[in-house]
């Protein structure tokens, strides 16, 4: 995936912080970022943590100059973010990584948990480009549901009916962001059905620009197994290239 | 950029070997890439130098499993020296450094003395002006104890590298020792032109969760860096400075102008910035500007004068 754009430190001004589901918040902020693609992420400076915190872009409006992320409360970084107020400044690195490589093919979008964030952005762009798509999401409980999908699974797995959905909708390509275990299963299913799948991965990051080699996964390339960084080579990979451990 | 006053020269008075630095601020090994990785953020010509990712003879894939663990005030890493190997460095990375006129120290690492000797030879053949020797590596032939923990082994290692290398030789010391003074002395006697310190401290990150009725444990053992190691680094630099005459490049948790002053107070001749680059990728440049502004405002004509005034 080779979408290029220059990364830099940006300043954002908080427009709005909103609780959207159980322990889940959305932040919208103004920035001077001029381009960002679905699947790319930003890395926010949190004064109470050592490292920056990475978050997928959930929406970008180039006319209003706003960016949106959604996040689940986890620890100190997300606690800082949750307490931001309108008008506060944030400092973030962006745009980071390579996003989804959008194809003109009928798409299935799969988002589970807060993994739905980049998928919501992708859905918007697919719709703008009139690319047909069907969007499913999965959450552990009703309280955690983030809206936006055509079909939402609660409790079970987002993959429960996946093969039927693929067949009924004549799906040609799949895009997903979800916990590792879901992405792995999804990749296995897609490989079996010979449908290309692009997955957005998460790994703990330090530099988020490909320098420290802290966020490495293994991928197969030219009959070899090589290291790839989630932050720079990813976070979007082909399900067929990832070597699962 | 007007940073001329920050120019400084590291000099081994005994041999006359020198290293000229445009500023005393260097991007630390493993945190600054191989060459131009930070050019989106800063003009790399405004840096004293970068120290490259540690380079081994053969390419290394690094460790599998989790490589990072954040702790209060610091970071534990177990990258495992993932690097492209010296051949690819010379072929692919060095031309970029040369073309973009980026000053650098080649950071080298090995598992035997012969590895280091070969790396030193290759650096020499390629006219690399300065190397930084990472001695915090397991010595395969000596039961995998770090080279840098035994003064005799370190003396021997430095001497052998010196015999193969004519440029500016920096030995980077490990802090995981009882006696940093003996190690610094061993490096100096072995022919080092300069000491850099400190490398990461050994650390263990532990995370325990209680889910349902079970404890879930996660541990990451590796090298600790960041602001939490600064007091150890200050102690070590102070000790080293009292035991050797060669210059000392200080590092360990540097994040602010005041941190630079603290290290100057114990005798630092230059600085490296590691973990802080991950938080602020412009920090090496920003600190240089802050240092210069301070010197302008307080009428210090050059870095040497400032250093002297603090260290006296
Ligand atoms: C590319 C990318 C995109 C992401 N997008 C989103 C998003 O859109 N919404 C969202 O809620 N979360 C997202 N995450 C996960 C998010 O970064 C973590 O939940 C967050 O860093 C937790 O920080 P904390 O201080 O609150 O938690 P803590 O648990 O205190 O964090 C401790 C350490 O673990 C790291 N960490 C914890 N969980 C994760 C995780 N799942 N992935 C990577 N690092 C983690 C932190 O960065 C930190 O170094 C993304 C992660 C990556 C790598
Ligand atoms: C992710 C990471 C990778 C590192 N890799 C190397 C390396 O390859 N060689 C080396 O000599 N030191 C390496 N170091 C150590 C740093 O160069 C530095 O000595 C140490 O981190 C202390 O400085 P700091 O607190 O400013 O980070 C690494 C440190 C980090 C955080
Ligand atoms: S976080 Fe440093 S290489 Fe990805």
XYZ file of C-alpha atoms and ligand atoms in Angstrom:
645
model
C 0.000 0.000 0.000
C 1.750 3.155 -1.110
C -0.123 6.314 -0.320
C 2.416 8.995 0.485
C 2.058 12.271 2.297
C 4.446 14.266 4.446
C 4.083 13.803 8.138
C 4.524 16.524 10.712
C 3.606 17.717 14.166
C 0.227 19.436 14.041
C -1.756 21.504 16.470
C -5.407 20.744 16.981
C -8.083 22.744 18.757
C -10.803 20.722 20.418
C -14.248 21.337 19.022
C -16.120 18.741 20.949
C -15.679 15.714 23.244
C -18.630 13.423 23.457
C -19.395 10.132 25.162
C -20.865 7.919 22.459
C -21.096 4.520 24.166
C -20.005 2.697 27.322
C -16.448 3.898 28.105
C -16.221 5.185 24.546
C -15.651 8.780 23.482
C -15.460 10.768 20.268
C -13.278 13.842 19.876
C -13.636 16.298 17.047
C -10.965 18.927 16.577
C -9.847 21.582 14.132
C -6.464 21.166 12.467
C -4.504 22.406 9.498
C -3.962 18.919 8.150
C -4.723 18.960 4.447
C -4.917 15.286 3.576
C -5.524 12.028 5.331
C -6.823 8.705 4.047
C -8.974 6.027 5.656
C -6.772 3.622 7.613
C -4.151 6.247 8.395
C -3.683 7.251 11.998
C -2.483 10.090 14.185
C -0.370 9.980 17.339
C -1.417 12.295 20.123
C 0.870 13.759 22.750
C -0.528 13.097 26.232
C 1.220 15.114 28.955
C 0.707 12.370 31.547
C 2.303 9.516 29.569
C 5.804 8.811 28.243
C 4.812 7.867 24.712
C 2.304 9.343 22.321
C -0.943 7.454 21.772
C -1.988 6.250 18.313
C -5.587 6.559 17.062
C -7.176 5.859 13.706
C -8.808 8.746 11.925
C -12.546 8.176 12.067
C -13.527 11.179 9.997
C -11.865 14.030 8.161
C -13.643 17.029 6.735
C -11.391 19.055 4.469
C -13.888 21.888 4.140
C -14.365 22.408 7.852
C -10.760 21.430 8.653
C -11.893 18.952 11.265
C -10.667 15.531 12.252
C -12.486 13.034 14.393
C -11.305 10.049 16.412
C -13.160 7.667 18.682
C -11.542 5.829 21.527
C -12.164 3.403 24.301
C -11.080 4.361 27.801
C -8.038 2.245 28.673
C -5.493 4.000 30.854
C -3.885 7.356 31.487
C -3.585 8.483 27.881
C -7.234 8.009 27.064
C -8.190 9.474 30.433
C -6.369 12.682 29.484
C -8.164 12.769 26.144
C -11.564 12.209 27.697
C -11.090 15.246 29.936
C -10.213 17.677 27.152
C -12.568 20.626 26.754
C -13.667 22.747 23.852
C -10.901 25.181 22.927
C -8.079 23.091 24.446
C -5.032 22.453 22.273
C -3.694 19.064 21.335
C -0.439 18.148 19.683
C -0.477 15.282 17.213
C 1.725 13.648 14.602
C -0.009 13.041 11.299
C -0.745 11.686 8.835
C 0.842 8.363 9.760
C 1.062 5.021 7.991
C -0.505 3.761 4.815
C -4.270 3.575 4.633
C -6.587 1.214 2.796
C -5.864 0.770 -0.886
C -9.340 1.469 -2.210
C -10.439 -0.653 -5.181
C -13.475 -0.238 -7.382
C -14.910 -3.536 -6.200
C -17.967 -4.422 -4.199
C -16.748 -4.220 -0.644
C -17.558 -5.812 2.675
C -16.554 -3.627 5.630
C -15.974 -5.354 8.955
C -15.440 -3.370 12.148
C -15.382 -4.746 15.680
C -15.224 -2.690 18.871
C -13.455 0.675 18.477
C -11.879 -0.944 15.418
C -14.917 0.470 13.720
C -13.219 3.917 13.646
C -11.225 3.659 10.398
C -14.028 1.650 8.810
C -16.503 4.486 9.355
C -14.122 6.818 7.521
C -13.590 4.278 4.763
C -17.353 3.834 4.353
C -17.772 7.572 3.843
C -15.095 7.661 1.158
C -16.477 4.566 -0.612
C -19.911 6.167 -0.679
C -18.490 9.427 -2.034
C -16.881 7.441 -4.838
C -20.054 5.427 -5.462
C -18.365 2.148 -4.619
C -20.953 -0.389 -3.495
C -20.385 -1.688 0.019
C -21.956 -3.581 2.878
C -20.864 -2.762 6.418
C -21.066 -5.101 9.420
C -19.949 -4.371 12.965
C -19.627 -6.334 16.186
C -19.635 -5.369 19.876
C -19.471 -7.302 23.138
C -22.518 -5.620 24.686
C -25.414 -3.403 23.680
C -23.960 -0.508 25.723
C -20.781 -0.554 23.647
C -22.426 -0.308 20.237
C -21.165 2.465 17.964
C -23.650 3.180 15.210
C -23.027 3.336 11.497
C -23.083 -0.220 10.139
C -25.728 -1.903 7.993
C -25.811 -4.830 10.372
C -24.558 -4.992 13.950
C -23.772 -8.144 15.913
C -23.923 -7.937 19.685
C -22.533 -10.575 22.003
C -21.430 -13.193 19.471
C -18.835 -12.687 16.792
C -19.000 -10.313 13.868
C -17.869 -13.274 11.785
C -20.833 -15.526 12.689
C -22.648 -15.070 9.368
C -19.740 -13.843 7.321
C -19.735 -16.516 4.624
C -23.437 -16.035 3.888
C -23.020 -12.283 3.834
C -20.138 -12.569 1.387
C -22.139 -14.824 -0.926
C -25.464 -12.976 -0.699
C -23.835 -9.635 -1.445
C -21.412 -10.845 -4.132
C -18.516 -9.377 -2.177
C -15.292 -8.894 -4.145
C -13.068 -7.343 -1.474
C -13.033 -7.043 2.322
C -11.682 -4.237 4.510
C -11.480 -4.659 8.275
C -10.230 -3.321 11.577
C -10.865 -5.426 14.669
C -9.014 -7.273 17.443
C -6.130 -9.455 16.170
C -8.003 -12.682 16.755
C -10.923 -11.529 14.580
C -8.586 -10.281 11.845
C -6.788 -13.592 11.821
C -9.992 -15.609 11.454
C -11.320 -13.214 8.854
C -8.105 -13.534 6.847
C -8.365 -17.326 6.958
C -11.948 -17.224 5.717
C -11.132 -14.702 2.982
C -8.103 -16.702 1.846
C -10.231 -19.840 1.671
C -12.817 -18.015 -0.437
C -10.069 -16.346 -2.500
C -11.334 -12.869 -1.686
C -8.710 -10.184 -1.059
C -8.835 -8.728 2.441
C -7.129 -5.600 3.769
C -6.760 -5.427 7.539
C -5.714 -2.566 9.810
C -3.507 -3.806 12.663
C -2.575 -2.410 16.076
C 0.718 -2.774 17.909
C 2.173 -0.848 20.823
C 4.212 1.962 19.293
C 7.066 4.184 20.413
C 8.154 6.375 17.483
C 5.156 5.751 15.153
C 7.327 6.732 12.161
C 9.199 3.503 11.373
C 12.414 4.301 13.215
C 12.487 2.332 16.471
C 11.370 -1.062 15.099
C 9.154 -1.551 18.137
C 5.935 -2.403 16.286
C 7.106 -5.200 14.046
C 5.032 -8.000 12.553
C 6.099 -10.729 10.143
C 4.845 -10.727 6.577
C 5.623 -13.019 3.651
C 7.203 -11.325 0.689
C 8.808 -12.877 -2.388
C 8.835 -16.339 -0.767
C 10.582 -14.945 2.276
C 9.384 -13.956 5.735
C 10.353 -10.392 6.552
C 9.721 -7.772 9.228
C 7.253 -4.992 8.579
C 6.469 -2.055 10.843
C 2.817 -1.525 11.657
C 3.343 2.233 11.940
C 5.050 2.885 8.618
C 4.589 -0.145 6.350
C 1.069 -0.585 7.791
C -1.167 -0.280 9.670
C -3.080 -1.736 6.700
C -1.791 -5.062 5.383
C -3.149 -7.722 3.079
C -4.659 -10.553 5.117
C -2.826 -12.956 2.828
C 0.628 -11.519 3.569
C 0.492 -11.438 7.378
C 2.307 -14.308 9.121
C 0.313 -14.971 12.299
C 2.152 -16.134 15.407
C 20.106 28.874 11.215
C 22.621 30.835 13.203
C 23.688 27.903 15.316
C 27.403 28.543 14.617
C 28.172 29.245 18.272
C 27.172 25.726 19.131
C 30.060 24.306 17.137
C 32.247 22.133 19.275
C 35.210 19.829 18.830
C 35.671 16.611 20.763
C 39.378 15.964 21.080
C 41.497 13.164 22.427
C 44.426 15.241 23.670
C 46.776 12.278 23.689
C 46.343 11.226 20.073
C 45.052 14.444 18.602
C 42.002 12.649 17.141
C 39.075 15.020 16.829
C 35.406 14.987 15.977
C 33.856 18.258 14.873
C 30.216 18.731 15.727
C 28.009 21.494 14.349
C 26.107 21.370 17.623
C 26.723 19.237 20.712
C 23.418 17.446 20.140
C 23.362 13.982 18.605
C 20.416 11.679 17.865
C 21.003 8.483 19.880
C 21.461 5.069 18.341
C 18.295 3.085 17.803
C 16.103 6.154 18.027
C 17.202 8.043 14.914
C 17.220 5.487 12.122
C 20.030 5.000 9.612
C 20.148 8.319 7.820
C 17.408 10.743 6.795
C 14.414 9.312 8.672
C 13.803 12.583 10.558
C 14.101 14.906 7.574
C 10.337 15.463 7.449
C 10.687 17.110 10.836
C 14.009 18.931 10.931
C 16.930 20.040 8.814
C 19.420 17.283 9.593
C 22.304 19.630 8.847
C 21.451 21.461 12.056
C 22.322 18.386 14.100
C 25.682 17.610 15.663
C 25.321 14.130 14.241
C 23.123 11.111 14.285
C 24.286 7.848 15.757
C 23.031 5.123 13.441
C 20.988 2.162 14.524
C 23.418 -0.475 15.852
C 24.917 -2.303 12.868
C 26.104 -5.911 12.987
C 28.125 -7.891 10.437
C 25.114 -9.893 9.316
C 21.612 -8.535 8.982
C 19.500 -9.315 12.068
C 15.724 -9.794 12.313
C 15.584 -8.779 15.982
C 13.426 -10.315 18.696
C 10.019 -11.831 18.175
C 7.134 -11.054 20.505
C 6.358 -7.747 22.205
C 9.259 -5.341 21.915
C 8.012 -2.347 23.882
C 6.691 -1.768 27.371
C 5.949 1.673 28.756
C 6.661 2.353 32.433
C 6.388 5.464 34.603
C 8.852 7.935 33.170
C 10.415 5.463 30.788
C 10.344 2.805 28.148
C 11.576 -0.779 28.135
C 12.615 -2.074 24.730
C 13.795 -5.411 23.466
C 14.246 -4.669 19.781
C 17.105 -7.185 19.690
C 19.321 -5.150 17.376
C 17.180 -5.559 14.289
C 19.296 -4.028 11.539
C 20.160 -4.347 7.856
C 23.752 -5.527 8.412
C 26.963 -3.745 7.450
C 26.905 -4.630 3.737
C 23.448 -3.163 3.170
C 24.404 -0.205 5.347
C 27.409 0.577 3.164
C 25.508 -0.019 -0.061
C 22.148 1.592 0.686
C 22.330 3.807 3.772
C 25.814 5.352 3.563
C 25.282 6.986 0.134
C 22.274 8.873 1.523
C 24.281 10.111 4.506
C 27.033 11.250 2.155
C 24.754 12.819 -0.414
C 22.713 14.704 2.174
C 25.857 15.665 4.106
C 24.510 14.247 7.361
C 27.207 13.894 10.006
C 27.012 10.558 11.768
C 28.610 8.038 14.070
C 28.388 4.478 12.844
C 27.122 2.513 15.840
C 28.443 -1.056 15.739
C 27.662 -4.210 17.689
C 28.930 -7.778 17.615
C 28.957 -11.098 19.404
C 32.703 -11.765 19.113
C 35.823 -9.608 19.064
C 36.316 -10.675 15.441
C 32.900 -9.217 14.544
C 33.933 -5.854 15.938
C 37.322 -6.027 14.219
C 35.718 -6.671 10.856
C 33.186 -3.894 11.362
C 36.000 -1.514 12.297
C 37.931 -2.489 9.164
C 34.919 -1.891 6.972
C 34.346 1.496 8.607
C 37.989 2.331 7.966
C 37.902 1.245 4.319
C 34.857 3.432 3.785
C 36.437 6.461 5.436
C 33.766 6.637 8.104
C 34.888 9.482 10.347
C 33.530 8.199 13.653
C 32.282 4.949 15.116
C 30.438 4.339 18.364
C 30.978 0.886 19.794
C 28.021 -0.639 21.593
C 29.604 -2.947 24.164
C 26.307 -3.884 25.844
C 26.157 -7.016 23.713
C 26.452 -10.607 24.849
C 29.959 -11.948 24.238
C 29.235 -15.365 22.749
C 32.722 -16.719 23.429
C 32.701 -15.651 27.076
C 29.448 -17.222 28.178
C 27.335 -14.377 26.806
C 28.303 -11.899 29.486
C 28.189 -8.368 28.094
C 31.577 -7.260 26.665
C 31.130 -4.019 28.459
C 30.958 -5.475 31.966
C 34.486 -6.789 32.332
C 37.306 -4.223 32.264
C 39.847 -6.706 30.856
C 37.529 -7.821 28.080
C 36.626 -4.216 27.324
C 40.289 -3.162 27.195
C 41.042 -6.009 24.798
C 38.017 -5.238 22.651
C 38.845 -1.539 22.419
C 42.486 -2.257 21.630
C 41.576 -4.634 18.804
C 39.115 -2.151 17.328
C 41.695 0.613 17.611
C 44.214 -1.468 15.662
C 41.742 -1.701 12.799
C 40.329 1.789 12.783
C 42.006 5.180 12.316
C 39.007 7.464 12.806
C 37.352 8.849 15.929
C 36.579 5.923 18.232
C 33.739 6.310 20.723
C 33.085 3.513 23.215
C 29.531 3.465 24.543
C 29.391 2.114 28.065
C 26.781 -0.077 29.654
C 25.390 1.113 32.987
C 24.694 -2.432 34.188
C 27.895 -2.528 36.174
C 29.247 -2.128 39.677
C 32.288 -0.193 38.562
C 31.801 2.259 35.724
C 35.140 3.932 36.499
C 37.125 0.778 35.800
C 35.275 0.332 32.522
C 35.837 3.912 31.412
C 39.525 3.605 32.226
C 39.776 0.312 30.350
C 38.230 1.901 27.250
C 40.568 4.897 27.456
C 43.632 2.710 27.888
C 42.488 0.498 25.030
C 42.599 3.524 22.745
C 39.141 5.071 22.817
C 38.980 8.744 21.805
C 35.753 9.369 23.643
C 33.230 7.698 25.950
C 29.508 7.817 25.454
C 27.164 6.823 28.266
C 24.782 5.487 29.176
C 23.198 2.680 27.246
C 19.913 1.291 28.551
C 19.551 -0.201 32.032
C 18.261 -3.725 32.407
C 14.603 -3.673 33.356
C 11.508 -5.811 33.592
C 8.045 -4.565 32.786
C 5.256 -6.518 34.465
C 1.545 -6.149 33.885
C -0.983 -8.155 35.877
C -4.692 -8.211 35.076
C -7.399 -10.048 36.955
C -10.001 -11.172 34.449
C -12.935 -13.298 35.577
C -11.201 -15.469 38.153
C -7.747 -15.587 36.604
C -4.580 -13.566 36.738
C -3.199 -12.684 33.326
C 0.482 -11.793 33.394
C 2.543 -10.057 30.791
C 6.267 -9.416 31.138
C 8.751 -7.671 28.903
C 12.439 -7.786 29.817
C 14.718 -5.353 28.064
C 16.564 -2.067 28.199
C 15.112 0.821 30.175
C 15.471 4.347 28.797
C 13.853 7.745 29.233
C 13.660 10.351 31.969
C 13.524 7.769 34.787
C 17.162 6.788 34.085
C 18.518 10.340 34.178
C 19.793 10.204 37.789
C 21.683 6.991 37.004
C 23.106 8.583 33.870
C 24.182 11.710 35.776
C 25.893 9.534 38.371
C 27.684 7.511 35.716
C 28.815 10.520 33.672
C 30.114 12.121 36.852
C 32.089 8.975 37.703
C 33.436 8.593 34.174
C 34.493 12.221 34.019
C 36.512 11.760 37.196
C 38.366 8.760 35.820
C 39.277 9.634 32.226
C 40.706 12.562 30.262
C 38.950 11.850 26.966
C 35.672 13.641 26.212
C 32.312 12.253 27.297
C 29.068 12.236 25.335
C 26.246 12.037 27.842
C 22.801 10.538 27.449
C 19.991 9.079 29.474
C 16.628 10.759 29.738
C 17.535 14.114 28.234
C 14.374 16.042 27.377
C 14.973 19.702 28.182
C 17.480 22.553 28.232
C 17.798 22.091 31.940
C 18.745 18.451 31.453
C 21.607 19.635 29.215
C 22.785 21.951 31.999
C 22.639 19.123 34.524
C 24.805 16.904 32.331
C 27.201 19.794 31.673
C 27.470 20.233 35.430
C 28.955 16.744 35.689
C 31.234 17.271 32.715
C 29.366 16.310 29.551
C 31.118 17.461 26.376
C 28.202 16.627 24.081
C 24.799 14.969 24.356
C 22.693 12.295 22.782
C 18.923 12.311 22.753
C 17.125 8.978 22.569
C 13.625 8.251 23.824
C 12.632 11.936 23.722
C 12.719 11.811 19.915
C 9.652 9.582 20.046
C 7.682 12.220 21.915
C 8.980 15.210 19.994
C 10.627 14.353 16.679
C 11.929 17.936 16.468
C 13.589 17.878 19.875
C 17.205 17.659 18.695
C 16.739 20.857 16.732
C 14.572 22.560 19.358
C 17.143 21.942 22.090
C 19.908 23.368 19.922
C 17.863 26.532 19.377
C 17.078 26.833 23.074
C 20.733 26.386 23.938
C 21.728 29.064 21.440
C 19.039 31.464 22.674
C 20.261 31.001 26.228
C 23.839 31.694 25.139
C 22.807 34.797 23.189
C 20.819 36.182 26.053
C 23.545 35.573 28.609
C 26.520 36.546 26.463
C 28.286 33.238 26.113
C 30.384 33.434 22.991
C 30.651 29.724 22.336
C 29.704 26.323 23.678
C 33.107 25.764 25.281
C 32.755 28.877 27.368
C 29.300 27.826 28.530
C 30.475 24.315 29.327
C 33.423 25.624 31.275
C 31.262 28.021 33.246
C 28.944 25.248 34.386
C 31.529 22.544 35.014
C 34.000 24.684 36.970
C -2.523 2.310 14.535
C -3.386 2.273 15.778
C -4.648 2.797 15.733
C -5.464 2.795 16.873
N -6.694 3.331 16.785
C -7.477 3.362 17.872
C -8.773 3.960 17.823
O -9.190 4.468 16.796
N -9.517 3.963 18.954
C -9.061 3.400 20.132
O -9.778 3.429 21.131
N -7.843 2.840 20.193
C -7.041 2.798 19.110
N -5.797 2.235 19.204
C -5.361 1.706 20.492
C -4.927 2.883 21.384
O -3.721 3.411 20.892
C -4.733 2.434 22.836
O -5.953 2.010 23.353
C -4.210 3.580 23.685
O -2.875 3.837 23.334
C -4.300 3.270 25.159
O -3.637 4.281 25.881
P -3.862 4.472 27.445
O -2.777 5.287 27.970
O -5.237 4.968 27.700
O -3.834 2.957 27.962
P -2.691 2.125 28.685
O -3.218 0.747 28.780
O -2.250 2.796 29.932
O -1.488 2.089 27.686
C -0.294 1.473 28.054
C 0.576 1.247 26.825
O 0.006 0.300 25.947
C -0.229 0.858 24.663
N -1.483 0.282 24.167
C -2.537 -0.070 24.944
N -3.481 -0.636 24.190
C -3.015 -0.644 22.914
C -3.544 -1.107 21.681
N -4.712 -1.696 21.572
N -2.790 -0.935 20.567
C -1.600 -0.354 20.634
N -1.055 0.094 21.779
C -1.750 -0.045 22.895
C -0.254 2.337 24.892
O 0.029 3.105 23.739
C 0.795 2.475 25.974
O 2.110 2.437 25.463
C -4.976 2.231 18.087
C -3.697 1.690 18.126
C -2.899 1.713 16.996
C -1.530 1.144 17.059
C 14.145 1.656 20.913
C 15.595 1.846 21.289
C 16.588 1.215 20.525
C 17.929 1.361 20.869
N 18.894 0.769 20.080
C 20.214 0.960 20.373
C 21.240 0.422 19.527
O 20.963 -0.209 18.505
N 22.532 0.636 19.875
C 22.878 1.360 20.984
O 24.063 1.544 21.242
N 21.932 1.885 21.787
C 20.610 1.707 21.505
N 19.646 2.272 22.325
C 20.051 3.037 23.522
C 20.042 4.541 23.278
O 20.925 4.904 22.250
C 20.394 5.307 24.574
O 21.668 4.898 24.994
C 19.422 5.055 25.698
O 18.117 4.930 25.206
C 19.463 6.138 26.782
O 19.085 7.402 26.282
P 17.582 8.014 26.388
O 17.135 7.878 27.805
O 17.696 9.417 25.906
O 16.736 7.166 25.473
C 18.288 2.127 22.004
C 17.279 2.745 22.762
C 15.949 2.622 22.419
C 14.905 3.297 23.256
S 6.617 2.466 16.450
Fe 8.674 2.747 15.957
S 8.875 1.529 14.191
Fe 6.752 1.504 14.546
